[in-house]
Amino acid sequence: MSIRHGLLALLERGQMYGYQLRAAFEESTGSTWPLNIGQVYTTLARLERDGLVRSLPESEAGQRPYTITDAGRADLALWFATPISRTDRPRDELAIKLALALTTPGVDVRAVVQNQRTATMRTLQELTRLKYASDRPEDLPWRLVLDAMVFQAEAEIRWLDHCETSLVRYRPAPEPGGRAAAQPTEARWDGEEARR
Amino acid sequence: MSIRHGLLALLERGQMYGYQLRAAFEESTGSTWPLNIGQVYTTLARLERDGLVRSLPESEAGQRPYTITDAGRADLALWFATPISRTDRPRDELAIKLALALTTPGVDVRAVVQNQRTATMRTLQELTRLKYASDRPEDLPWRLVLDAMVFQAEAEIRWLDHCETSLVRYRPAPEPGGRAAAQPTEARWDGEEARR
DNA sequence: CGGAGTATGCATACCTGGTATACGTTCCGC
DNA sequence: GCGGAACGTATACCAGGTATGCATACTCCG
C-alpha cells in the first residue's frame, strides 16, 4: 500500500497529473526507488475507483490532472497516524534464504554468509559515498531515506556476523554423510514434525 | 522471488506435496511469515511451467508430490550463490512515509515518528520474549530469523531517533502559514524542480 | 531544413505475490 | 452418527511491478 498513499500524499500538495507524480515521488526519495510510470496510472485509476481521488478534465496540453478528495484526505491522515506493524512488512528474503540454507543438503552456509557480507559492505560504502555527495539542507527527506538504508545495511552486517558465530558454535558438521538426497521412497516431512 | 526459491530449497530435501511444503516452510521460519496455501499451488504450477520442478503421479491418498529437476537444482544453487542486492529489495514503506510526511502540509512529523517508535519498541519486546521462549539448539534457523527481525527493529529505533534529532535541527517551523492548499490555478511542480 | 535523438505524457498487457474462498476427504470425540 | 478439526487441492481475484507501445514536442547537429 505504499504507492497508493505516496500518491495521495503528493496530491495533498495540489493537483498533479501522472508524469508529474512520478517525478515528484522519485525526487522526494532521491531516486532511490525508481517508480514505473505504468504503475502510477493503474494506481490512479484504482484510487479513483475507490473515491480517494477525482480526475479533472484534460488540460489543453493533453494532461489529465487529479485531485485528492475528502475521503482521500481521511485515508491519508489515517496512514500517517497508524504505525507500520511487523505483520504488514514484506518477508525478509535474506533471512529466509539463510534459514533454508541451514536445512538444505549441499549448501555451504558459510559461503552464503560471506558473499552476502561483502556485497552488503559494498552497498554500505556506496551509500555513504552518496550521503556525502550532496549536503544541501533542503534535501533532508532524501538524506533521511539514505540514512534508513545505511542503518539497515549496518544491522544486516551485524546480523551476518552474529550468524557466523552461531554457525561455528552450533553447526560444526551439518550432515555427516555428505549429500543426503538418498531416501527415494517417501517424503521425510510428514507433518508431525511440523507442529512445534 | 523468495517463495519460488524457498519451495525449491524444500524440494531439494526430497519430494513433497503442496500442503507439506507450506508446513515445512512455516516451520523453518518459526511461523514468522505465514504462507498462504493458495500461493504454494500457484507457485508450484509456475515452477513446473518453467521446468524447475516436475509433478509426480497422484498418490493413492490423492496427494500430488513434486520433485526438483536438474534445472531447478541449478537455479537454486544460483540463488544461494548470488547475494541479495540493494536494488531488488522492496521499498521501505516507513522511509517513504517519513520522507513524504516532511513535504506534506498539515502533517505532524514528530507525532508520526513518536508513534512509530513506540510501536517498534513494542514489537522489539515481543520479539525478545519469543526469543527466550524456546531455547532448543535444533531451532537455530528459527532463532536466526528472529534475530534478524530484532536487529532490524533495533536499527529502526536508532533511525527514528536520528530522524527526530535531524528534525529538531533542520525543521523548527515546517510551513509558516499553516495549511498551504491555497494555490488553485496551476500545479506547483512543473518538472524543472523535479530534476536535481 | 530535415531528421535523429530525447523528454514528456498516457495507456495497456502481462507476470508475480498475496488473500479469500470453495470444495472435498478423513479422523476423532461426544 | 454427526459435527468439527485437520488434511489436501484448486480457483478467483486484487495489488504491486515491469515492459512496451504510441504519440507529441523540442533540441541539436550536419
GROMACS .gro file of C-alpha atoms (C1' of nucleotides) in nm:
model
  452
    1MET     CA    1   0.000   0.000   0.000
    2SER     CA    2   0.299   0.222  -0.015
    3ILE     CA    3   0.244   0.374  -0.356
    4ARG     CA    4  -0.125   0.437  -0.307
    5HIS     CA    5  -0.056   0.651  -0.005
    6GLY     CA    6   0.251   0.804  -0.160
    7LEU     CA    7   0.047   0.936  -0.449
    8LEU     CA    8  -0.219   1.055  -0.210
    9ALA     CA    9   0.038   1.248  -0.009
   10LEU     CA   10   0.174   1.412  -0.323
   11LEU     CA   11  -0.175   1.509  -0.433
   12GLU     CA   12  -0.227   1.669  -0.094
   13ARG     CA   13   0.018   1.936  -0.210
   14GLY     CA   14  -0.207   2.027  -0.502
   15GLN     CA   15  -0.342   1.880  -0.822
   16MET     CA   16  -0.099   1.689  -1.039
   17TYR     CA   17  -0.100   1.452  -1.331
   18GLY     CA   18   0.065   1.114  -1.372
   19TYR     CA   19   0.401   1.203  -1.512
   20GLN     CA   20   0.442   1.481  -1.258
   21LEU     CA   21   0.354   1.242  -0.978
   22ARG     CA   22   0.624   1.003  -1.077
   23ALA     CA   23   0.885   1.279  -1.090
   24ALA     CA   24   0.776   1.415  -0.752
   25PHE     CA   25   0.778   1.070  -0.593
   26GLU     CA   26   1.124   0.988  -0.717
   27GLU     CA   27   1.256   1.328  -0.623
   28SER     CA   28   1.128   1.305  -0.267
   29THR     CA   29   1.316   0.981  -0.214
   30GLY     CA   30   1.620   1.086  -0.413
   31SER     CA   31   1.556   0.839  -0.697
   32THR     CA   32   1.635   0.562  -0.456
   33TRP     CA   33   1.335   0.364  -0.568
   34PRO     CA   34   1.251   0.432  -0.928
   35LEU     CA   35   0.878   0.425  -0.991
   36ASN     CA   36   0.743   0.276  -1.310
   37ILE     CA   37   0.510   0.512  -1.488
   38GLY     CA   38   0.262   0.241  -1.568
   39GLN     CA   39   0.204   0.179  -1.203
   40VAL     CA   40   0.123   0.540  -1.147
   41TYR     CA   41  -0.165   0.527  -1.391
   42THR     CA   42  -0.306   0.198  -1.270
   43THR     CA   43  -0.281   0.317  -0.912
   44LEU     CA   44  -0.451   0.644  -1.000
   45ALA     CA   45  -0.731   0.450  -1.169
   46ARG     CA   46  -0.775   0.236  -0.859
   47LEU     CA   47  -0.768   0.539  -0.631
   48GLU     CA   48  -1.038   0.700  -0.841
   49ARG     CA   49  -1.241   0.380  -0.837
   50ASP     CA   50  -1.219   0.386  -0.457
   51GLY     CA   51  -1.321   0.751  -0.438
   52LEU     CA   52  -0.993   0.876  -0.290
   53VAL     CA   53  -0.901   1.096  -0.587
   54ARG     CA   54  -1.101   1.263  -0.864
   55SER     CA   55  -0.978   1.314  -1.218
   56LEU     CA   56  -1.016   1.662  -1.360
   57PRO     CA   57  -1.091   1.742  -1.725
   58GLU     CA   58  -0.796   1.703  -1.957
   59SER     CA   59  -0.589   2.016  -1.994
   60GLU     CA   60  -0.517   2.184  -2.328
   61ALA     CA   61  -0.184   2.003  -2.346
   62GLY     CA   62  -0.349   1.664  -2.309
   63GLN     CA   63  -0.260   1.612  -1.942
   64ARG     CA   64  -0.513   1.464  -1.702
   65PRO     CA   65  -0.465   1.608  -1.353
   66TYR     CA   66  -0.606   1.453  -1.038
   67THR     CA   67  -0.719   1.598  -0.706
   68ILE     CA   68  -0.747   1.435  -0.370
   69THR     CA   69  -1.098   1.403  -0.228
   70ASP     CA   70  -1.211   1.433   0.131
   71ALA     CA   71  -1.217   1.057   0.160
   72GLY     CA   72  -0.863   1.051   0.026
   73ARG     CA   73  -0.753   1.309   0.281
   74ALA     CA   74  -0.905   1.099   0.557
   75ASP     CA   75  -0.731   0.787   0.430
   76LEU     CA   76  -0.402   0.972   0.413
   77ALA     CA   77  -0.440   1.106   0.765
   78LEU     CA   78  -0.509   0.753   0.884
   79TRP     CA   79  -0.196   0.629   0.710
   80PHE     CA   80   0.018   0.892   0.880
   81ALA     CA   81  -0.143   0.825   1.216
   82THR     CA   82  -0.106   0.446   1.205
   83PRO     CA   83   0.239   0.300   1.265
   84ILE     CA   84   0.362   0.026   1.037
   85SER     CA   85   0.336  -0.302   1.219
   86ARG     CA   86   0.557  -0.604   1.199
   87THR     CA   87   0.298  -0.819   1.026
   88ASP     CA   88   0.245  -0.600   0.721
   89ARG     CA   89   0.609  -0.586   0.626
   90PRO     CA   90   0.728  -0.797   0.337
   91ARG     CA   91   0.914  -1.118   0.401
   92ASP     CA   92   1.284  -1.079   0.465
   93GLU     CA   93   1.428  -1.271   0.174
   94LEU     CA   94   1.776  -1.285   0.322
   95ALA     CA   95   1.654  -1.435   0.648
   96ILE     CA   96   1.450  -1.694   0.464
   97LYS     CA   97   1.744  -1.776   0.245
   98LEU     CA   98   1.975  -1.837   0.536
   99ALA     CA   99   1.720  -2.032   0.735
  100LEU     CA  100   1.660  -2.261   0.439
  101ALA     CA  101   2.029  -2.288   0.361
  102LEU     CA  102   2.079  -2.441   0.704
  103THR     CA  103   1.849  -2.733   0.627
  104THR     CA  104   1.920  -2.779   0.258
  105PRO     CA  105   2.172  -3.050   0.175
  106GLY     CA  106   2.480  -2.949  -0.017
  107VAL     CA  107   2.477  -2.578   0.066
  108ASP     CA  108   2.784  -2.406   0.205
  109VAL     CA  109   2.617  -2.177   0.453
  110ARG     CA  110   2.941  -2.007   0.547
  111ALA     CA  111   2.999  -1.908   0.187
  112VAL     CA  112   2.648  -1.770   0.158
  113VAL     CA  113   2.703  -1.558   0.467
  114GLN     CA  114   3.041  -1.438   0.347
  115ASN     CA  115   2.920  -1.349   0.000
  116GLN     CA  116   2.630  -1.155   0.138
  117ARG     CA  117   2.856  -0.979   0.382
  118THR     CA  118   3.093  -0.848   0.119
  119ALA     CA  119   2.801  -0.742  -0.101
  120THR     CA  120   2.638  -0.556   0.184
  121MET     CA  121   2.965  -0.391   0.278
  122ARG     CA  122   2.998  -0.269  -0.077
  123THR     CA  123   2.646  -0.132  -0.062
  124LEU     CA  124   2.728   0.041   0.261
  125GLN     CA  125   3.027   0.214   0.109
  126GLU     CA  126   2.823   0.322  -0.190
  127LEU     CA  127   2.557   0.462   0.042
  128THR     CA  128   2.800   0.664   0.249
  129ARG     CA  129   2.955   0.794  -0.069
  130LEU     CA  130   2.611   0.909  -0.187
  131LYS     CA  131   2.539   1.053   0.153
  132TYR     CA  132   2.828   1.294   0.143
  133ALA     CA  133   2.783   1.381  -0.223
  134SER     CA  134   2.508   1.637  -0.156
  135ASP     CA  135   2.487   1.832   0.166
  136ARG     CA  136   2.215   2.079   0.081
  137PRO     CA  137   1.997   2.128   0.386
  138GLU     CA  138   1.677   2.122   0.182
  139ASP     CA  139   1.747   1.760   0.091
  140LEU     CA  140   1.654   1.639   0.436
  141PRO     CA  141   1.392   1.386   0.319
  142TRP     CA  142   1.630   1.232   0.076
  143ARG     CA  143   1.910   1.216   0.330
  144LEU     CA  144   1.681   1.052   0.582
  145VAL     CA  145   1.593   0.787   0.326
  146LEU     CA  146   1.961   0.728   0.268
  147ASP     CA  147   2.021   0.706   0.641
  148ALA     CA  148   1.747   0.448   0.669
  149MET     CA  149   1.925   0.232   0.417
  150VAL     CA  150   2.257   0.284   0.593
  151PHE     CA  151   2.115   0.184   0.929
  152GLN     CA  152   1.953  -0.119   0.775
  153ALA     CA  153   2.270  -0.228   0.598
  154GLU     CA  154   2.467  -0.191   0.919
  155ALA     CA  155   2.213  -0.404   1.101
  156GLU     CA  156   2.244  -0.663   0.827
  157ILE     CA  157   2.621  -0.674   0.868
  158ARG     CA  158   2.583  -0.720   1.240
  159TRP     CA  159   2.330  -0.995   1.186
  160LEU     CA  160   2.552  -1.175   0.939
  161ASP     CA  161   2.840  -1.170   1.185
  162HIS     CA  162   2.606  -1.297   1.452
  163CYS     CA  163   2.501  -1.577   1.218
  164GLU     CA  164   2.857  -1.675   1.156
  165THR     CA  165   2.944  -1.709   1.524
  166SER     CA  166   2.622  -1.901   1.585
  167LEU     CA  167   2.710  -2.129   1.297
  168VAL     CA  168   3.050  -2.205   1.439
  169ARG     CA  169   2.912  -2.290   1.777
  170TYR     CA  170   2.608  -2.490   1.673
  171ARG     CA  171   2.685  -2.649   1.336
  172PRO     CA  172   3.034  -2.789   1.310
  173ALA     CA  173   2.916  -3.066   1.073
  174PRO     CA  174   2.578  -3.014   0.909
  175GLU     CA  175   2.532  -3.357   0.753
  176PRO     CA  176   2.781  -3.634   0.834
  177GLY     CA  177   2.714  -3.839   0.520
  178GLY     CA  178   2.751  -3.568   0.262
  179ARG     CA  179   2.472  -3.509   0.004
  180ALA     CA  180   2.165  -3.660   0.163
  181ALA     CA  181   1.923  -3.696  -0.125
  182ALA     CA  182   1.919  -4.069  -0.080
  183GLN     CA  183   1.577  -4.152   0.065
  184PRO     CA  184   1.376  -4.206  -0.253
  185THR     CA  185   1.072  -4.387  -0.126
  186GLU     CA  186   0.875  -4.150   0.093
  187ALA     CA  187   0.879  -3.783   0.182
  188ARG     CA  188   1.054  -3.710   0.507
  189TRP     CA  189   0.833  -3.430   0.629
  190ASP     CA  190   0.506  -3.589   0.716
  191GLY     CA  191   0.355  -3.315   0.922
  192GLU     CA  192   0.404  -3.446   1.273
  193GLU     CA  193   0.734  -3.263   1.296
  194ALA     CA  194   0.577  -2.953   1.151
  195ARG     CA  195   0.396  -2.851   1.469
  196ARG     CA  196   0.618  -2.731   1.740
  197MET     CA  197   1.125  -1.443  -0.590
  198SER     CA  198   1.151  -1.551  -0.231
  199ILE     CA  199   0.884  -1.817  -0.233
  200ARG     CA  200   0.986  -1.971  -0.562
  201HIS     CA  201   1.330  -2.041  -0.429
  202GLY     CA  202   1.202  -2.133  -0.088
  203LEU     CA  203   0.992  -2.411  -0.234
  204LEU     CA  204   1.281  -2.521  -0.449
  205ALA     CA  205   1.505  -2.546  -0.146
  206LEU     CA  206   1.248  -2.756   0.039
  207LEU     CA  207   1.209  -2.987  -0.259
  208GLU     CA  208   1.585  -3.035  -0.258
  209ARG     CA  209   1.538  -3.233   0.063
  210GLY     CA  210   1.311  -3.479  -0.118
  211GLN     CA  211   0.978  -3.497  -0.293
  212MET     CA  212   0.691  -3.322  -0.122
  213TYR     CA  213   0.337  -3.209  -0.198
  214GLY     CA  214   0.177  -2.871  -0.151
  215TYR     CA  215   0.037  -2.895   0.196
  216GLN     CA  216   0.362  -3.044   0.324
  217LEU     CA  217   0.558  -2.765   0.162
  218ARG     CA  218   0.363  -2.500   0.341
  219ALA     CA  219   0.413  -2.671   0.677
  220ALA     CA  220   0.786  -2.712   0.613
  221PHE     CA  221   0.826  -2.353   0.502
  222GLU     CA  222   0.647  -2.214   0.804
  223GLU     CA  223   0.831  -2.446   1.038
  224SER     CA  224   1.171  -2.346   0.907
  225THR     CA  225   1.099  -1.981   0.979
  226GLY     CA  226   0.914  -2.045   1.303
  227SER     CA  227   0.577  -1.942   1.163
  228THR     CA  228   0.708  -1.588   1.145
  229TRP     CA  229   0.574  -1.540   0.797
  230PRO     CA  230   0.262  -1.747   0.743
  231LEU     CA  231   0.237  -1.877   0.390
  232ASN     CA  232  -0.096  -1.890   0.218
  233ILE     CA  233  -0.169  -2.232   0.080
  234GLY     CA  234  -0.304  -2.093  -0.243
  235GLN     CA  235   0.027  -1.935  -0.321
  236VAL     CA  236   0.201  -2.267  -0.283
  237TYR     CA  237  -0.007  -2.426  -0.555
  238THR     CA  238   0.016  -2.137  -0.797
  239THR     CA  239   0.390  -2.115  -0.741
  240LEU     CA  240   0.427  -2.489  -0.794
  241ALA     CA  241   0.236  -2.459  -1.120
  242ARG     CA  242   0.464  -2.177  -1.234
  243LEU     CA  243   0.774  -2.370  -1.131
  244GLU     CA  244   0.655  -2.667  -1.332
  245ARG     CA  245   0.577  -2.441  -1.627
  246ASP     CA  246   0.936  -2.314  -1.610
  247GLY     CA  247   1.077  -2.665  -1.588
  248LEU     CA  248   1.223  -2.627  -1.239
  249VAL     CA  249   1.005  -2.893  -1.078
  250ARG     CA  250   0.816  -3.194  -1.210
  251SER     CA  251   0.486  -3.319  -1.073
  252LEU     CA  252   0.467  -3.687  -0.995
  253PRO     CA  253   0.156  -3.904  -1.038
  254GLU     CA  254  -0.104  -3.855  -0.771
  255SER     CA  255  -0.059  -4.084  -0.476
  256GLU     CA  256  -0.327  -4.322  -0.352
  257ALA     CA  257  -0.434  -4.069  -0.092
  258GLY     CA  258  -0.492  -3.801  -0.355
  259GLN     CA  259  -0.170  -3.608  -0.292
  260ARG     CA  260   0.031  -3.470  -0.580
  261PRO     CA  261   0.402  -3.468  -0.492
  262TYR     CA  262   0.664  -3.269  -0.677
  263THR     CA  263   1.035  -3.324  -0.741
  264ILE     CA  264   1.301  -3.074  -0.824
  265THR     CA  265   1.460  -3.108  -1.169
  266ASP     CA  266   1.820  -3.051  -1.269
  267ALA     CA  267   1.729  -2.706  -1.396
  268GLY     CA  268   1.567  -2.638  -1.062
  269ARG     CA  269   1.877  -2.750  -0.877
  270ALA     CA  270   2.088  -2.519  -1.090
  271ASP     CA  271   1.851  -2.228  -1.026
  272LEU     CA  272   1.860  -2.299  -0.655
  273ALA     CA  273   2.239  -2.312  -0.650
  274LEU     CA  274   2.247  -1.980  -0.829
  275TRP     CA  275   2.014  -1.831  -0.573
  276PHE     CA  276   2.234  -1.944  -0.288
  277ALA     CA  277   2.546  -1.823  -0.463
  278THR     CA  278   2.414  -1.476  -0.552
  279PRO     CA  279   2.390  -1.219  -0.273
  280ILE     CA  280   2.076  -1.013  -0.244
  281SER     CA  281   2.148  -0.668  -0.379
  282ARG     CA  282   2.010  -0.335  -0.270
  283THR     CA  283   1.806  -0.285  -0.585
  284ASP     CA  284   1.593  -0.597  -0.560
  285ARG     CA  285   1.470  -0.529  -0.212
  286PRO     CA  286   1.118  -0.400  -0.167
  287ARG     CA  287   1.058  -0.035  -0.100
  288ASP     CA  288   1.092   0.068   0.264
  289GLU     CA  289   0.744   0.189   0.337
  290LEU     CA  290   0.844   0.360   0.659
  291ALA     CA  291   1.119   0.563   0.493
  292ILE     CA  292   0.885   0.670   0.215
  293LYS     CA  293   0.622   0.763   0.468
  294LEU     CA  294   0.855   0.985   0.663
  295ALA     CA  295   1.009   1.145   0.355
  296LEU     CA  296   0.663   1.232   0.227
  297ALA     CA  297   0.544   1.347   0.566
  298LEU     CA  298   0.814   1.611   0.560
  299THR     CA  299   0.674   1.773   0.247
  300THR     CA  300   0.304   1.715   0.303
  301PRO     CA  301   0.116   2.011   0.452
  302GLY     CA  302  -0.065   1.955   0.776
  303VAL     CA  303   0.129   1.650   0.896
  304ASP     CA  304   0.280   1.638   1.242
  305VAL     CA  305   0.604   1.463   1.159
  306ARG     CA  306   0.713   1.442   1.519
  307ALA     CA  307   0.395   1.256   1.609
  308VAL     CA  308   0.448   1.013   1.323
  309VAL     CA  309   0.800   0.942   1.443
  310GLN     CA  310   0.690   0.901   1.803
  311ASN     CA  311   0.402   0.670   1.719
  312GLN     CA  312   0.624   0.451   1.509
  313ARG     CA  313   0.886   0.443   1.779
  314THR     CA  314   0.653   0.316   2.047
  315ALA     CA  315   0.509   0.059   1.808
  316THR     CA  316   0.853  -0.067   1.712
  317MET     CA  317   0.960  -0.079   2.076
  318ARG     CA  318   0.658  -0.296   2.146
  319THR     CA  319   0.747  -0.535   1.866
  320LEU     CA  320   1.101  -0.545   1.994
  321GLN     CA  321   0.983  -0.653   2.337
  322GLU     CA  322   0.756  -0.913   2.181
  323LEU     CA  323   1.046  -1.045   1.975
  324THR     CA  324   1.280  -1.080   2.270
  325ARG     CA  325   1.003  -1.252   2.461
  326LEU     CA  326   0.965  -1.500   2.176
  327LYS     CA  327   1.339  -1.541   2.152
  328TYR     CA  328   1.375  -1.668   2.505
  329ALA     CA  329   1.064  -1.881   2.493
  330SER     CA  330   1.232  -2.174   2.318
  331ASP     CA  331   1.599  -2.250   2.357
  332ARG     CA  332   1.624  -2.583   2.181
  333PRO     CA  333   1.951  -2.594   1.992
  334GLU     CA  334   1.789  -2.753   1.687
  335ASP     CA  335   1.584  -2.438   1.637
  336LEU     CA  336   1.881  -2.245   1.506
  337PRO     CA  337   1.719  -2.138   1.176
  338TRP     CA  338   1.417  -2.008   1.352
  339ARG     CA  339   1.624  -1.824   1.610
  340LEU     CA  340   1.831  -1.664   1.339
  341VAL     CA  341   1.517  -1.541   1.168
  342LEU     CA  342   1.405  -1.394   1.498
  343ASP     CA  343   1.744  -1.232   1.547
  344ALA     CA  344   1.719  -1.077   1.202
  345MET     CA  345   1.394  -0.912   1.300
  346VAL     CA  346   1.541  -0.797   1.629
  347PHE     CA  347   1.842  -0.641   1.460
  348GLN     CA  348   1.618  -0.473   1.208
  349ALA     CA  349   1.384  -0.336   1.473
  350GLU     CA  350   1.679  -0.200   1.668
  351ALA     CA  351   1.811  -0.030   1.358
  352GLU     CA  352   1.468   0.119   1.303
  353ILE     CA  353   1.465   0.260   1.655
  354ARG     CA  354   1.805   0.414   1.603
  355TRP     CA  355   1.695   0.561   1.272
  356LEU     CA  356   1.381   0.709   1.425
  357ASP     CA  357   1.586   0.874   1.697
  358HIS     CA  358   1.823   1.003   1.433
  359CYS     CA  359   1.525   1.144   1.241
  360GLU     CA  360   1.399   1.319   1.548
  361THR     CA  361   1.726   1.499   1.615
  362SER     CA  362   1.759   1.592   1.248
  363LEU     CA  363   1.407   1.727   1.256
  364VAL     CA  364   1.480   1.948   1.553
  365ARG     CA  365   1.788   2.095   1.391
  366TYR     CA  366   1.656   2.144   1.040
  367ARG     CA  367   1.281   2.198   1.064
  368PRO     CA  368   1.178   2.420   1.350
  369ALA     CA  369   0.877   2.552   1.152
  370PRO     CA  370   0.774   2.348   0.851
  371GLU     CA  371   0.519   2.583   0.697
  372PRO     CA  372   0.483   2.936   0.840
  373GLY     CA  373   0.133   2.998   0.706
  374GLY     CA  374  -0.031   2.677   0.818
  375ARG     CA  375  -0.225   2.457   0.572
  376ALA     CA  376  -0.093   2.553   0.229
  377ALA     CA  377  -0.351   2.416  -0.014
  378ALA     CA  378  -0.428   2.760  -0.143
  379GLN     CA  379  -0.283   2.777  -0.495
  380PRO     CA  380  -0.579   2.661  -0.701
  381THR     CA  381  -0.481   2.771  -1.050
  382GLU     CA  382  -0.180   2.568  -1.157
  383ALA     CA  383   0.015   2.275  -1.031
  384ARG     CA  384   0.323   2.372  -0.837
  385TRP     CA  385   0.554   2.100  -0.960
  386ASP     CA  386   0.627   2.179  -1.318
  387GLY     CA  387   0.918   1.949  -1.375
  388GLU     CA  388   1.204   2.193  -1.355
  389GLU     CA  389   1.234   2.135  -0.986
  390ALA     CA  390   1.199   1.765  -1.039
  391ARG     CA  391   1.547   1.717  -1.171
  392ARG     CA  392   1.815   1.762  -0.920
  393DC     C1'  393   1.590   2.242  -4.335
  394DG     C1'  394   1.533   1.780  -4.204
  395DG     C1'  395   1.595   1.409  -3.932
  396DA     C1'  396   1.769   1.171  -3.522
  397DG     C1'  397   1.752   1.172  -3.052
  398DT     C1'  398   1.543   1.287  -2.614
  399DA     C1'  399   1.193   1.446  -2.290
  400DT     C1'  400   0.711   1.447  -2.200
  401DG     C1'  401   0.285   1.208  -2.147
  402DC     C1'  402  -0.078   0.833  -2.146
  403DA     C1'  403  -0.228   0.357  -2.181
  404DT     C1'  404  -0.231  -0.143  -2.186
  405DA     C1'  405  -0.068  -0.625  -2.149
  406DC     C1'  406   0.138  -0.930  -1.863
  407DC     C1'  407   0.359  -1.151  -1.470
  408DT     C1'  408   0.428  -1.239  -0.970
  409DG     C1'  409   0.295  -1.200  -0.484
  410DG     C1'  410  -0.074  -1.244  -0.180
  411DT     C1'  411  -0.551  -1.347   0.006
  412DA     C1'  412  -1.004  -1.549   0.033
  413DT     C1'  413  -1.275  -1.899  -0.058
  414DA     C1'  414  -1.473  -2.315  -0.235
  415DC     C1'  415  -1.469  -2.790  -0.208
  416DG     C1'  416  -1.364  -3.229  -0.100
  417DT     C1'  417  -1.183  -3.631   0.246
  418DT     C1'  418  -1.053  -3.841   0.684
  419DC     C1'  419  -1.038  -3.883   1.160
  420DC     C1'  420  -1.186  -3.832   1.622
  421DG     C1'  421  -1.466  -3.729   2.011
  422DC     C1'  422  -1.917  -3.669   2.209
  423DG     C1'  423  -2.384  -4.075   1.364
  424DC     C1'  424  -2.266  -3.629   1.340
  425DG     C1'  425  -2.011  -3.207   1.386
  426DG     C1'  426  -1.579  -3.005   1.398
  427DA     C1'  427  -1.086  -3.014   1.320
  428DA     C1'  428  -0.709  -3.145   1.035
  429DC     C1'  429  -0.565  -3.256   0.577
  430DG     C1'  430  -0.547  -3.152   0.091
  431DT     C1'  431  -0.622  -2.932  -0.374
  432DA     C1'  432  -0.789  -2.574  -0.668
  433DT     C1'  433  -0.954  -2.134  -0.842
  434DA     C1'  434  -1.091  -1.642  -0.848
  435DC     C1'  435  -0.947  -1.205  -0.757
  436DC     C1'  436  -0.673  -0.796  -0.639
  437DA     C1'  437  -0.247  -0.518  -0.587
  438DG     C1'  438   0.237  -0.440  -0.693
  439DG     C1'  439   0.561  -0.420  -1.053
  440DT     C1'  440   0.764  -0.419  -1.535
  441DA     C1'  441   0.783  -0.381  -2.035
  442DT     C1'  442   0.617  -0.197  -2.411
  443DG     C1'  443   0.355   0.067  -2.745
  444DC     C1'  444   0.225   0.502  -2.903
  445DA     C1'  445   0.200   0.993  -2.968
  446DT     C1'  446   0.375   1.480  -2.943
  447DA     C1'  447   0.715   1.834  -2.889
  448DC     C1'  448   1.163   2.021  -2.851
  449DT     C1'  449   1.655   2.037  -2.944
  450DC     C1'  450   2.064   1.973  -3.171
  451DC     C1'  451   2.352   1.896  -3.549
  452DG     C1'  452   2.502   1.812  -4.023
   0.00000   0.00000   0.00000
